[in-house]
Coordinates of C-alpha atoms in Angstrom, one line a residue:
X1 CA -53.9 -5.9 -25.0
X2 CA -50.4 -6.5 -25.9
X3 CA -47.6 -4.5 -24.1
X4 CA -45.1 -3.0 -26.9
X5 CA -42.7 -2.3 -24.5
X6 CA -41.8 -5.0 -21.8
X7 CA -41.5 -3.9 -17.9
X8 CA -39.2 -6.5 -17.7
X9 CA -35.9 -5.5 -18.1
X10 CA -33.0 -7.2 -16.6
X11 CA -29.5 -5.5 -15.9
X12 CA -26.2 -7.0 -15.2
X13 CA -22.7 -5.7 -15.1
X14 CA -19.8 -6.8 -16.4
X15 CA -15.9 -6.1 -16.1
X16 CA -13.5 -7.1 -19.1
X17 CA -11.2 -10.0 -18.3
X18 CA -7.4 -10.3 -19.4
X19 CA -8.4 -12.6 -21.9
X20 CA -10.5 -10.0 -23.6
X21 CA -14.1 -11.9 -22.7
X22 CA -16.5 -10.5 -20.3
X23 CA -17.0 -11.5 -16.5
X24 CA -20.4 -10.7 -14.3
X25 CA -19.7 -7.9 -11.8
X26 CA -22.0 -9.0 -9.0
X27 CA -23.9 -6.2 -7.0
X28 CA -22.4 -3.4 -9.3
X29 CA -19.8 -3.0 -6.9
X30 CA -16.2 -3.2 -7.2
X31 CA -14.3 -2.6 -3.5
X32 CA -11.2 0.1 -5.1
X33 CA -9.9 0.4 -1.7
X34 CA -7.7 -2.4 -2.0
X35 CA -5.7 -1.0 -5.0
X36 CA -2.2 -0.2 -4.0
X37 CA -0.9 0.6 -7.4
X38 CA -2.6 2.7 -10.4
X39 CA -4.6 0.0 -12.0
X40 CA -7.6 0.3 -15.2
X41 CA -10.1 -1.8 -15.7
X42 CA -13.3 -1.4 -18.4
X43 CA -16.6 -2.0 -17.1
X44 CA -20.2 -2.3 -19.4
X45 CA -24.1 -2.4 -18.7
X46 CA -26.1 -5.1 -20.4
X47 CA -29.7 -4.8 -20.7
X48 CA -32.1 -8.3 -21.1
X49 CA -35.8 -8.8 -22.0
X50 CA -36.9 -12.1 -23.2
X51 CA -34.7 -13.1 -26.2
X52 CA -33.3 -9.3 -26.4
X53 CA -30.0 -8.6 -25.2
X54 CA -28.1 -5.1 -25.3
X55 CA -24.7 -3.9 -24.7
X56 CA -23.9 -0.2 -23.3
X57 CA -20.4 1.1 -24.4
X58 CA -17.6 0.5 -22.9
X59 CA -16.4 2.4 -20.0
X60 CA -13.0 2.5 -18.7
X61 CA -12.2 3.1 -15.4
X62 CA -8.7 4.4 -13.8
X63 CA -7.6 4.1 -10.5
X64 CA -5.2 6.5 -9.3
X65 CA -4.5 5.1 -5.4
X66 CA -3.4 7.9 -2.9
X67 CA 0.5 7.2 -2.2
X68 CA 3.7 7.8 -0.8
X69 CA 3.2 9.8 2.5
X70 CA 6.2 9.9 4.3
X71 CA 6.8 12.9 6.7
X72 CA 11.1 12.4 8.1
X73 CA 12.5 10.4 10.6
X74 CA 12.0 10.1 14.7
X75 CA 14.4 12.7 16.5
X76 CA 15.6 13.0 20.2
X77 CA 15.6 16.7 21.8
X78 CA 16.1 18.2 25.4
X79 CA 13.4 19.1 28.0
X80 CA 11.5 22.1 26.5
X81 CA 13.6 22.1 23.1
X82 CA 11.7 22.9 19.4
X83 CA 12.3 19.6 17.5
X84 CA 13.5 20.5 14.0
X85 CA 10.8 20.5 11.3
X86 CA 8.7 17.6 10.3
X87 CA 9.2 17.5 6.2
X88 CA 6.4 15.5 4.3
X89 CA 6.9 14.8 0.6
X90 CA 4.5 15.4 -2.0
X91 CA 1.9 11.9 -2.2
X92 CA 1.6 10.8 -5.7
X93 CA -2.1 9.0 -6.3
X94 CA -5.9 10.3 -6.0
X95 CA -6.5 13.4 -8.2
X96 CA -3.5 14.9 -8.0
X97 CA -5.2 17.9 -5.8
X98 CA -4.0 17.4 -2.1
X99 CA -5.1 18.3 1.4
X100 CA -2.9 17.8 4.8
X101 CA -3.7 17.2 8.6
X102 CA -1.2 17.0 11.1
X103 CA -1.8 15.4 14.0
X104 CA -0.3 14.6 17.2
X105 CA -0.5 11.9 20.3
X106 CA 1.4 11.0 23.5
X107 CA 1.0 7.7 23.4
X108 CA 0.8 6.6 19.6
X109 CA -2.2 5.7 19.5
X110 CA -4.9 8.4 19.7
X111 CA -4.2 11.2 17.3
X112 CA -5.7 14.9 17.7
X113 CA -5.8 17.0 14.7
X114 CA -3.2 20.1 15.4
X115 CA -5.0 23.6 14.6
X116 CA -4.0 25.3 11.7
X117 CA -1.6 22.9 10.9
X118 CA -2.2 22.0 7.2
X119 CA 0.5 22.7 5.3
X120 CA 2.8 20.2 3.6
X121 CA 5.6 20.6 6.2
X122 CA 5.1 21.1 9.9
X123 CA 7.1 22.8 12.6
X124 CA 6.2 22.2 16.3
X125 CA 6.7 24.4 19.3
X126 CA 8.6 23.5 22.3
X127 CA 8.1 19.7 23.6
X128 CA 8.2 18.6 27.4
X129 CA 6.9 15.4 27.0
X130 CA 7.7 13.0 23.9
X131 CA 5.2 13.2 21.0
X132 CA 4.2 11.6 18.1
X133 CA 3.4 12.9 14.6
X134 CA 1.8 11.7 11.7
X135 CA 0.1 13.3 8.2
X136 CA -3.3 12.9 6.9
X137 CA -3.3 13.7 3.4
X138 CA -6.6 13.6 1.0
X139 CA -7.1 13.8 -2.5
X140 CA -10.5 14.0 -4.0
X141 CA -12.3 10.7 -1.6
X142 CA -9.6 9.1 -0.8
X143 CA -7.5 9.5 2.6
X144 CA -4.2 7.8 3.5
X145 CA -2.2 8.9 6.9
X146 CA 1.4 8.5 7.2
X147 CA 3.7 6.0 9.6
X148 CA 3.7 8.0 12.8
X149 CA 7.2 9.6 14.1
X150 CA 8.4 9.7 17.4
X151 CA 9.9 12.7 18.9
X152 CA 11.8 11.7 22.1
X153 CA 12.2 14.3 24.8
X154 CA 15.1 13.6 27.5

């Protein structure tokens, strides 16, 4: 008996070139993580069975990397001293909804999130010993952490 419907189907994606053609996206995976400025691309399913061939629509795809996290310069303060406040800018990038983590570290290079400390700016208490600072910021998936700054205490 005859099957009027094939179980056969074979599926392939493909991502629109510059050149207006069509190249094979291999695994349906594209890596977005390396995108460092907004960048759009249009992607499309094709179906195959035998001699058959089918296109889906197009779909177009925006990236909208998270950006721009800068929190102020390094400072120098005395012995038991309140540094003054750590100002981060607003990040451009990801979905435009944004969500902060300060952190801190002694020697630069293991960070500890600081309770309650999620607001855009930050103020700490009273150093002793000199402390680094740095931002998390994260918008929708994506995460991006700031350069780290370096409060000295003499």
């Amino acid at each position: 008996m005859a099957t009027l419907f094939p179980s056969n189907f074979n599926y392939s994606w493909e991502i629109k070139n510059s050149l207006g053609g069509w190249d094979p996206l291999p695994n349906i995976t594209k890596d977005l993580s390396n995108y460092t400025t907004s960048t759009t691309f249009t992607v499309r399913r094709k179906v195959t069975s035998y001699e058959c061939t089918s296109t889906s629509n197009e779909l177009t795809i925006t990236v909208l990397p998270l950006a721009s996290n800068t929190i102020g310069t390094s400072q120098v303060i005395c012995y038991n001293s309140v540094p003054a406040e750590l100002t981060g800018n607003m990040p451009s990038g990801g979905s435009g909804s944004y969500t902060f983590q300060w952190q801190s570290s002694t020697d630069n290079i293991t960070f500890t999130n600081i309770a309650l400390a999620t607001n855009q700016n930050f103020q700490p208490g009273a150093l002793t010993t000199t402390t680094y600072f740095r931002r998390l910021v994260s918008s929708g998936t994506c995460l991006i952490n700031s350069t780290s700054v370096q409060i000295t205490v003499n």
